[in-house]
Amino acid sequence: MRKLIHLLIIFLISQYALIAQNTIQGSITDNDLLPVFGADIYIEELHIGTTSDQDGLFELDNIPNGIHKLSISYVGFNTENIELNIPSDDNILIIILSPSVFHMDEVILSAPFNKLQSENVMKIESKSIESLKKAGAPTLMQGISNIPGVSEFTTGTGIGKPVIRGLSGNRVLVYTQGVRLENQQFGSEHGLGMNESGIESVEVIKGPASLLYGSDALGGVLYLNPEEFAYQDETKIDLSQSFFSNTLGSNTSLGFKTSKKKVKFIARGGLNSHADYQIPDGDRVTNTRFTEKDFKAGVGLNLDQFVTEFRYNYNQSEIGIPEEIGQQTTSRTVMLPYQDLNTHILSLHNHFFLNKSKIDLNLGYIVNNRKEFEDEHDHEEDHDDEEEDADHSDSDDEHQEHEGAALDMKLKTFSYDLKYNFAKMGKFETIAGVQGMYQENKNYGEEILIPDAIINDIGFLLTSTFTINDLSSLQGGIRFDHRNLSSSSYDKEDHDMDTQEITIEGIDRTYSNFTFSLGYKNVFFEKITSRLNIASGFRAPNLAELTSYGVHHGSNRFEIGNPDLESEQNFQFDLSLEYGNRHIEVFANGFYNDLKNYIFANPTGEIIVDNQVFEYIQSDANLYGGEFGFHLHPHPFDWLHLESSYEIVIGEQSNGDYLPLIPANKWANTIRVEIKGTDTFNEIYGALILDSFMEQNKVSQFETITPAYNLLHLRMGANLSLNKMDLGMNLSFNNLLDETYISHLSALKTDLIPNPGRNIVLGLNFKFL
């Protein structure tokens, strides 16, 4: 009977027509050979996709010659990642999907060979933005911090920075649209600067990724995947709206995308606006308000042997810098002090298919303008143009544009990434590449926090993977990086003599580093997956650490840089174990990170201009810990999920003192229900979550102990199909019991200002097909 069904399927496919060599057709069935309707079929690098019809049949056109990876996914089934050699392979495919117990496997884009998560030698966490929205987080960064091993350093609700296994700042590299994000992220009060609208998913590399990404990936990488184009011959419009009770906030996103066989277009706009957040006693934390405007657009073009994709993102934010619980208002207009941030991100991705090999060329250009307006400055008053340094001005019009800000920096970054994917040789896959960037920082404000400077980066890498068999594989690589950093001299007021100025000398430093990685994956008894990775990383000191001299109002301290700082270098050992059957999944991820020349700001005990003085120094350090947990999915109760995870990080200096800003240990427990509904109610879900943060008593000399606390959250929602519209609804109760607490990673902790109280989030998502 099964053979007869297969023959019928092949006969149906052949009736479509005699197709040219660049067309792929196929059928998708389950284990019982019943057709799978609505499965997603996608080739990531070509941005080509479609869905299977009611008979399980699909067709993809305009496929260039070469080797491509076809991903087939459907909820409740294991994802298939099929390698196709076009045109030599049979272009008519018969695909049988096997049931998945826990979740869909996903193609990982931040890894070099774009394999499925289950195939990767390196463990990489991946979350869709849709799942983060269901969690009811008001910002992208707060959603990402729910991933085990990832925390958030916050200044109010509008400013959040990623912390991966205790490392943050310039030690965590952020990639968006396939290019490195450069937006003056050195400061603790400088947020992520990205809006979740137009982002498909986020991937997290927890550990050194300098082999793939160079400097600043010493602690890990946040890789933000842009929204996918529409499938072939489809046009889609969607509208999302969320409301937040605590901040009286609103988050709106409107998107449009359409695709033909060769040309694709996508556009999305977003508006995020919040008032001051409220603490459990009813007071609002003054000037934690923020407004964010975001626009993203993209165009894709597929030719015979060439695919290109251009993306553009403009993000404009006004973010209040909180200092106290003072004036009580629900206004959204920021008060002094505040930040005004403008970022333009342009990226161009090109794929050249050369028979069985491929060339990838990615180019990026980012312009970031960071302004800070302070209490003693009226942002409406004019500057005296005669006092401006002519070398800091591109034109008279640009002077006018930058009037009023005390701190005003413009950072321009051009980046390039050229990789050659060698033709597969037996069980070997190899990539060689060159990456680099040219960066220029200029000052236009009355104050200078970091000087005018130019950074030149170039790096060369070689990486390869060897598939031993279906259960085991090896991956390794080596890289060399060279960075030159030169800055201009600048004058600062001498804090000992108010009428005098001192000159902060410019620097010209060069940093060169070799890095490597080696990993091994093996599956025991077809159920236990082990991953062992050893990797090194590095980070060159940033401009703030080398050249600062003055009050940094965002962090309320007087910073003094150290021009003699050396590169940070680390060596990390990772061991990951996973076990799974149809009832339970268990995981254990352990790491040990040996870090040389760790740079941190150390208090001197002095007070200058009413601010504590911090000097940048170095010390060897080590961090260790991991993430451990299980996911219980007892059959036949397919609708019930019980999840628990525990994460721990300990950071110590070589002298025995603890490192600053290490997150508290966290134990997360979730009871989740997912019910597959009718044709109208596609899905109904709900979850009760208890996050327990342990006392953080392993603190540095200028930190205080943070007491333990528990946060209870409730989530619920449903997805409906109404004619040609899909409607998603979700309701979240964050901090359900209105617990008063202060996070150890809150910048407001020194002022004893609590984190937000209860926050009810209502989300609506309309998709017009």
PDB file of N, CA and C in Angstrom, residues 698-768:
ATOM      1  N   LYS A 698      28.408  37.090  46.851  1.00  0.00           N
ATOM      2  CA  LYS A 698      29.759  37.045  46.301  1.00  0.00           C
ATOM      3  C   LYS A 698      29.962  38.320  45.479  1.00  0.00           C
ATOM      4  N   VAL A 699      30.231  39.418  46.190  1.00  0.00           N
ATOM      5  CA  VAL A 699      30.239  40.736  45.565  1.00  0.00           C
ATOM      6  C   VAL A 699      31.631  41.358  45.640  1.00  0.00           C
ATOM      7  N   SER A 700      31.877  42.314  44.724  1.00  0.00           N
ATOM      8  CA  SER A 700      33.153  43.030  44.715  1.00  0.00           C
ATOM      9  C   SER A 700      33.177  44.043  45.861  1.00  0.00           C
ATOM     10  N   GLN A 701      34.315  44.696  46.022  1.00  0.00           N
ATOM     11  CA  GLN A 701      34.497  45.567  47.179  1.00  0.00           C
ATOM     12  C   GLN A 701      33.620  46.804  47.166  1.00  0.00           C
ATOM     13  N   PHE A 702      33.100  47.225  46.020  1.00  0.00           N
ATOM     14  CA  PHE A 702      32.251  48.416  45.997  1.00  0.00           C
ATOM     15  C   PHE A 702      30.780  48.063  45.748  1.00  0.00           C
ATOM     16  N   GLU A 703      30.419  46.790  45.901  1.00  0.00           N
ATOM     17  CA  GLU A 703      29.035  46.373  45.775  1.00  0.00           C
ATOM     18  C   GLU A 703      28.483  45.959  47.139  1.00  0.00           C
ATOM     19  N   THR A 704      27.176  45.943  47.241  1.00  0.00           N
ATOM     20  CA  THR A 704      26.511  45.462  48.454  1.00  0.00           C
ATOM     21  C   THR A 704      25.808  44.148  48.158  1.00  0.00           C
ATOM     22  N   ILE A 705      25.559  43.373  49.182  1.00  0.00           N
ATOM     23  CA  ILE A 705      24.864  42.102  49.032  1.00  0.00           C
ATOM     24  C   ILE A 705      23.422  42.354  48.608  1.00  0.00           C
ATOM     25  N   THR A 706      22.918  41.527  47.695  1.00  0.00           N
ATOM     26  CA  THR A 706      21.538  41.631  47.241  1.00  0.00           C
ATOM     27  C   THR A 706      20.728  40.477  47.816  1.00  0.00           C
ATOM     28  N   PRO A 707      19.648  40.772  48.572  1.00  0.00           N
ATOM     29  CA  PRO A 707      18.833  39.700  49.164  1.00  0.00           C
ATOM     30  C   PRO A 707      18.142  38.854  48.096  1.00  0.00           C
ATOM     31  N   ALA A 708      17.725  37.650  48.489  1.00  0.00           N
ATOM     32  CA  ALA A 708      16.978  36.767  47.603  1.00  0.00           C
ATOM     33  C   ALA A 708      15.556  37.281  47.422  1.00  0.00           C
ATOM     34  N   TYR A 709      14.944  36.920  46.309  1.00  0.00           N
ATOM     35  CA  TYR A 709      13.546  37.288  46.068  1.00  0.00           C
ATOM     36  C   TYR A 709      12.945  36.321  45.051  1.00  0.00           C
ATOM     37  N   ASN A 710      11.601  36.279  45.020  1.00  0.00           N
ATOM     38  CA  ASN A 710      10.854  35.410  44.110  1.00  0.00           C
ATOM     39  C   ASN A 710       9.880  36.249  43.296  1.00  0.00           C
ATOM     40  N   LEU A 711       9.771  35.940  42.009  1.00  0.00           N
ATOM     41  CA  LEU A 711       8.836  36.630  41.125  1.00  0.00           C
ATOM     42  C   LEU A 711       7.922  35.605  40.461  1.00  0.00           C
ATOM     43  N   LEU A 712       6.619  35.828  40.562  1.00  0.00           N
ATOM     44  CA  LEU A 712       5.628  34.943  39.965  1.00  0.00           C
ATOM     45  C   LEU A 712       5.025  35.627  38.740  1.00  0.00           C
ATOM     46  N   HIS A 713       4.931  34.890  37.633  1.00  0.00           N
ATOM     47  CA  HIS A 713       4.391  35.429  36.384  1.00  0.00           C
ATOM     48  C   HIS A 713       3.305  34.496  35.847  1.00  0.00           C
ATOM     49  N   LEU A 714       2.328  35.068  35.190  1.00  0.00           N
ATOM     50  CA  LEU A 714       1.243  34.299  34.580  1.00  0.00           C
ATOM     51  C   LEU A 714       1.097  34.722  33.129  1.00  0.00           C
ATOM     52  N   ARG A 715       1.046  33.741  32.207  1.00  0.00           N
ATOM     53  CA  ARG A 715       0.873  34.028  30.787  1.00  0.00           C
ATOM     54  C   ARG A 715      -0.297  33.202  30.250  1.00  0.00           C
ATOM     55  N   MET A 716      -1.019  33.775  29.308  1.00  0.00           N
ATOM     56  CA  MET A 716      -2.089  33.050  28.631  1.00  0.00           C
ATOM     57  C   MET A 716      -2.327  33.683  27.273  1.00  0.00           C
ATOM     58  N   GLY A 717      -2.894  32.887  26.348  1.00  0.00           N
ATOM     59  CA  GLY A 717      -3.150  33.434  25.031  1.00  0.00           C
ATOM     60  C   GLY A 717      -3.805  32.425  24.114  1.00  0.00           C
ATOM     61  N   ALA A 718      -4.138  32.880  22.901  1.00  0.00           N
ATOM     62  CA  ALA A 718      -4.772  32.025  21.898  1.00  0.00           C
ATOM     63  C   ALA A 718      -4.470  32.570  20.517  1.00  0.00           C
ATOM     64  N   ASN A 719      -4.465  31.670  19.537  1.00  0.00           N
ATOM     65  CA  ASN A 719      -4.308  32.034  18.134  1.00  0.00           C
ATOM     66  C   ASN A 719      -5.541  31.587  17.372  1.00  0.00           C
ATOM     67  N   LEU A 720      -6.161  32.497  16.618  1.00  0.00           N
ATOM     68  CA  LEU A 720      -7.388  32.230  15.892  1.00  0.00           C
ATOM     69  C   LEU A 720      -7.197  32.466  14.405  1.00  0.00           C
ATOM     70  N   SER A 721      -7.951  31.716  13.595  1.00  0.00           N
ATOM     71  CA  SER A 721      -7.999  31.938  12.150  1.00  0.00           C
ATOM     72  C   SER A 721      -9.410  32.350  11.769  1.00  0.00           C
ATOM     73  N   LEU A 722      -9.521  33.551  11.187  1.00  0.00           N
ATOM     74  CA  LEU A 722     -10.826  34.100  10.817  1.00  0.00           C
ATOM     75  C   LEU A 722     -10.776  34.495   9.355  1.00  0.00           C
ATOM     76  N   ASN A 723     -11.381  33.686   8.498  1.00  0.00           N
ATOM     77  CA  ASN A 723     -11.344  33.916   7.052  1.00  0.00           C
ATOM     78  C   ASN A 723      -9.898  34.072   6.585  1.00  0.00           C
ATOM     79  N   LYS A 724      -9.519  35.267   6.093  1.00  0.00           N
ATOM     80  CA  LYS A 724      -8.160  35.475   5.598  1.00  0.00           C
ATOM     81  C   LYS A 724      -7.290  36.230   6.597  1.00  0.00           C
ATOM     82  N   MET A 725      -7.678  36.149   7.867  1.00  0.00           N
ATOM     83  CA  MET A 725      -6.916  36.846   8.892  1.00  0.00           C
ATOM     84  C   MET A 725      -6.612  35.896  10.046  1.00  0.00           C
ATOM     85  N   ASP A 726      -5.359  35.965  10.529  1.00  0.00           N
ATOM     86  CA  ASP A 726      -4.971  35.264  11.753  1.00  0.00           C
ATOM     87  C   ASP A 726      -4.888  36.286  12.874  1.00  0.00           C
ATOM     88  N   LEU A 727      -5.450  35.933  14.027  1.00  0.00           N
ATOM     89  CA  LEU A 727      -5.444  36.820  15.186  1.00  0.00           C
ATOM     90  C   LEU A 727      -4.777  36.112  16.351  1.00  0.00           C
ATOM     91  N   GLY A 728      -3.739  36.743  16.896  1.00  0.00           N
ATOM     92  CA  GLY A 728      -3.079  36.237  18.091  1.00  0.00           C
ATOM     93  C   GLY A 728      -3.362  37.161  19.264  1.00  0.00           C
ATOM     94  N   MET A 729      -3.701  36.575  20.398  1.00  0.00           N
ATOM     95  CA  MET A 729      -3.978  37.354  21.606  1.00  0.00           C
ATOM     96  C   MET A 729      -3.171  36.767  22.754  1.00  0.00           C
ATOM     97  N   ASN A 730      -2.520  37.630  23.541  1.00  0.00           N
ATOM     98  CA  ASN A 730      -1.808  37.149  24.717  1.00  0.00           C
ATOM     99  C   ASN A 730      -1.961  38.142  25.861  1.00  0.00           C
ATOM    100  N   LEU A 731      -2.012  37.598  27.068  1.00  0.00           N
ATOM    101  CA  LEU A 731      -2.165  38.387  28.279  1.00  0.00           C
ATOM    102  C   LEU A 731      -1.141  37.890  29.296  1.00  0.00           C
ATOM    103  N   SER A 732      -0.321  38.813  29.810  1.00  0.00           N
ATOM    104  CA  SER A 732       0.740  38.455  30.742  1.00  0.00           C
ATOM    105  C   SER A 732       0.622  39.280  32.012  1.00  0.00           C
ATOM    106  N   PHE A 733       0.869  38.617  33.139  1.00  0.00           N
ATOM    107  CA  PHE A 733       0.933  39.293  34.427  1.00  0.00           C
ATOM    108  C   PHE A 733       2.360  39.111  34.950  1.00  0.00           C
ATOM    109  N   ASN A 734       3.206  40.108  34.744  1.00  0.00           N
ATOM    110  CA  ASN A 734       4.586  40.051  35.216  1.00  0.00           C
ATOM    111  C   ASN A 734       4.650  40.544  36.651  1.00  0.00           C
ATOM    112  N   ASN A 735       5.433  39.849  37.492  1.00  0.00           N
ATOM    113  CA  ASN A 735       5.491  40.159  38.923  1.00  0.00           C
ATOM    114  C   ASN A 735       4.068  40.198  39.485  1.00  0.00           C
ATOM    115  N   LEU A 736       3.380  39.075  39.327  1.00  0.00           N
ATOM    116  CA  LEU A 736       1.956  38.971  39.651  1.00  0.00           C
ATOM    117  C   LEU A 736       1.637  39.408  41.083  1.00  0.00           C
ATOM    118  N   LEU A 737       2.508  39.090  42.036  1.00  0.00           N
ATOM    119  CA  LEU A 737       2.252  39.393  43.447  1.00  0.00           C
ATOM    120  C   LEU A 737       2.764  40.768  43.852  1.00  0.00           C
ATOM    121  N   ASP A 738       3.212  41.567  42.881  1.00  0.00           N
ATOM    122  CA  ASP A 738       3.678  42.928  43.155  1.00  0.00           C
ATOM    123  C   ASP A 738       4.809  42.942  44.188  1.00  0.00           C
ATOM    124  N   GLU A 739       5.781  42.059  43.987  1.00  0.00           N
ATOM    125  CA  GLU A 739       6.912  41.905  44.911  1.00  0.00           C
ATOM    126  C   GLU A 739       7.839  43.124  44.827  1.00  0.00           C
ATOM    127  N   THR A 740       8.278  43.617  45.991  1.00  0.00           N
ATOM    128  CA  THR A 740       9.278  44.684  46.036  1.00  0.00           C
ATOM    129  C   THR A 740      10.667  44.046  46.058  1.00  0.00           C
ATOM    130  N   TYR A 741      11.497  44.383  45.083  1.00  0.00           N
ATOM    131  CA  TYR A 741      12.828  43.785  44.992  1.00  0.00           C
ATOM    132  C   TYR A 741      13.760  44.728  44.253  1.00  0.00           C
ATOM    133  N   ILE A 742      15.059  44.497  44.417  1.00  0.00           N
ATOM    134  CA  ILE A 742      16.087  45.238  43.683  1.00  0.00           C
ATOM    135  C   ILE A 742      17.032  44.217  43.062  1.00  0.00           C
ATOM    136  N   SER A 743      17.122  44.221  41.755  1.00  0.00           N
ATOM    137  CA  SER A 743      18.014  43.299  41.054  1.00  0.00           C
ATOM    138  C   SER A 743      19.469  43.676  41.323  1.00  0.00           C
ATOM    139  N   HIS A 744      20.326  42.654  41.410  1.00  0.00           N
ATOM    140  CA  HIS A 744      21.753  42.914  41.606  1.00  0.00           C
ATOM    141  C   HIS A 744      22.357  43.623  40.400  1.00  0.00           C
ATOM    142  N   LEU A 745      21.722  43.487  39.231  1.00  0.00           N
ATOM    143  CA  LEU A 745      22.241  44.100  38.006  1.00  0.00           C
ATOM    144  C   LEU A 745      21.466  45.355  37.635  1.00  0.00           C
ATOM    145  N   SER A 746      20.918  46.032  38.627  1.00  0.00           N
ATOM    146  CA  SER A 746      20.246  47.307  38.381  1.00  0.00           C
ATOM    147  C   SER A 746      21.193  48.447  38.699  1.00  0.00           C
ATOM    148  N   ALA A 747      21.321  49.408  37.773  1.00  0.00           N
ATOM    149  CA  ALA A 747      22.160  50.581  38.014  1.00  0.00           C
ATOM    150  C   ALA A 747      21.576  51.463  39.099  1.00  0.00           C
ATOM    151  N   LEU A 748      20.286  51.277  39.434  1.00  0.00           N
ATOM    152  CA  LEU A 748      19.633  52.080  40.468  1.00  0.00           C
ATOM    153  C   LEU A 748      19.760  51.441  41.845  1.00  0.00           C
ATOM    154  N   LYS A 749      20.478  50.339  41.940  1.00  0.00           N
ATOM    155  CA  LYS A 749      20.632  49.633  43.203  1.00  0.00           C
ATOM    156  C   LYS A 749      21.343  50.491  44.244  1.00  0.00           C
ATOM    157  N   THR A 750      22.343  51.282  43.819  1.00  0.00           N
ATOM    158  CA  THR A 750      23.095  52.102  44.786  1.00  0.00           C
ATOM    159  C   THR A 750      22.207  53.170  45.422  1.00  0.00           C
ATOM    160  N   ASP A 751      21.113  53.547  44.740  1.00  0.00           N
ATOM    161  CA  ASP A 751      20.180  54.521  45.294  1.00  0.00           C
ATOM    162  C   ASP A 751      18.992  53.849  45.975  1.00  0.00           C
ATOM    163  N   LEU A 752      19.051  52.517  46.115  1.00  0.00           N
ATOM    164  CA  LEU A 752      18.005  51.729  46.785  1.00  0.00           C
ATOM    165  C   LEU A 752      16.637  51.913  46.127  1.00  0.00           C
ATOM    166  N   ILE A 753      16.629  52.045  44.798  1.00  0.00           N
ATOM    167  CA  ILE A 753      15.380  52.195  44.048  1.00  0.00           C
ATOM    168  C   ILE A 753      14.939  50.824  43.540  1.00  0.00           C
ATOM    169  N   PRO A 754      13.735  50.368  43.911  1.00  0.00           N
ATOM    170  CA  PRO A 754      13.276  49.031  43.499  1.00  0.00           C
ATOM    171  C   PRO A 754      13.028  48.933  42.003  1.00  0.00           C
ATOM    172  N   ASN A 755      12.973  47.687  41.539  1.00  0.00           N
ATOM    173  CA  ASN A 755      12.584  47.391  40.162  1.00  0.00           C
ATOM    174  C   ASN A 755      11.063  47.511  40.017  1.00  0.00           C
ATOM    175  N   PRO A 756      10.543  47.416  38.777  1.00  0.00           N
ATOM    176  CA  PRO A 756       9.103  47.617  38.572  1.00  0.00           C
ATOM    177  C   PRO A 756       8.237  46.632  39.351  1.00  0.00           C
ATOM    178  N   GLY A 757       7.048  47.097  39.725  1.00  0.00           N
ATOM    179  CA  GLY A 757       6.049  46.241  40.359  1.00  0.00           C
ATOM    180  C   GLY A 757       5.257  45.478  39.307  1.00  0.00           C
ATOM    181  N   ARG A 758       4.023  45.122  39.662  1.00  0.00           N
ATOM    182  CA  ARG A 758       3.182  44.330  38.765  1.00  0.00           C
ATOM    183  C   ARG A 758       2.995  45.044  37.426  1.00  0.00           C
ATOM    184  N   ASN A 759       3.062  44.244  36.351  1.00  0.00           N
ATOM    185  CA  ASN A 759       2.891  44.797  35.002  1.00  0.00           C
ATOM    186  C   ASN A 759       1.992  43.860  34.206  1.00  0.00           C
ATOM    187  N   ILE A 760       0.821  44.339  33.834  1.00  0.00           N
ATOM    188  CA  ILE A 760      -0.116  43.558  33.024  1.00  0.00           C
ATOM    189  C   ILE A 760       0.073  43.965  31.562  1.00  0.00           C
ATOM    190  N   VAL A 761       0.330  42.973  30.713  1.00  0.00           N
ATOM    191  CA  VAL A 761       0.624  43.240  29.303  1.00  0.00           C
ATOM    192  C   VAL A 761      -0.417  42.546  28.436  1.00  0.00           C
ATOM    193  N   LEU A 762      -1.094  43.313  27.614  1.00  0.00           N
ATOM    194  CA  LEU A 762      -2.058  42.779  26.653  1.00  0.00           C
ATOM    195  C   LEU A 762      -1.505  42.958  25.255  1.00  0.00           C
ATOM    196  N   GLY A 763      -1.420  41.851  24.507  1.00  0.00           N
ATOM    197  CA  GLY A 763      -0.887  41.899  23.154  1.00  0.00           C
ATOM    198  C   GLY A 763      -1.870  41.374  22.127  1.00  0.00           C
ATOM    199  N   LEU A 764      -1.978  42.071  20.990  1.00  0.00           N
ATOM    200  CA  LEU A 764      -2.827  41.661  19.871  1.00  0.00           C
ATOM    201  C   LEU A 764      -1.987  41.660  18.604  1.00  0.00           C
ATOM    202  N   ASN A 765      -2.152  40.620  17.799  1.00  0.00           N
ATOM    203  CA  ASN A 765      -1.367  40.507  16.569  1.00  0.00           C
ATOM    204  C   ASN A 765      -2.293  40.090  15.432  1.00  0.00           C
ATOM    205  N   PHE A 766      -2.437  40.960  14.423  1.00  0.00           N
ATOM    206  CA  PHE A 766      -3.297  40.686  13.275  1.00  0.00           C
ATOM    207  C   PHE A 766      -2.415  40.384  12.064  1.00  0.00           C
ATOM    208  N   LYS A 767      -2.683  39.251  11.401  1.00  0.00           N
ATOM    209  CA  LYS A 767      -1.969  38.894  10.174  1.00  0.00           C
ATOM    210  C   LYS A 767      -2.993  38.735   9.057  1.00  0.00           C
ATOM    211  N   PHE A 768      -2.815  39.528   8.003  1.00  0.00           N
ATOM    212  CA  PHE A 768      -3.735  39.501   6.872  1.00  0.00           C
ATOM    213  C   PHE A 768      -3.068  38.732   5.740  1.00  0.00           C
TER     214      PHE A 768
END
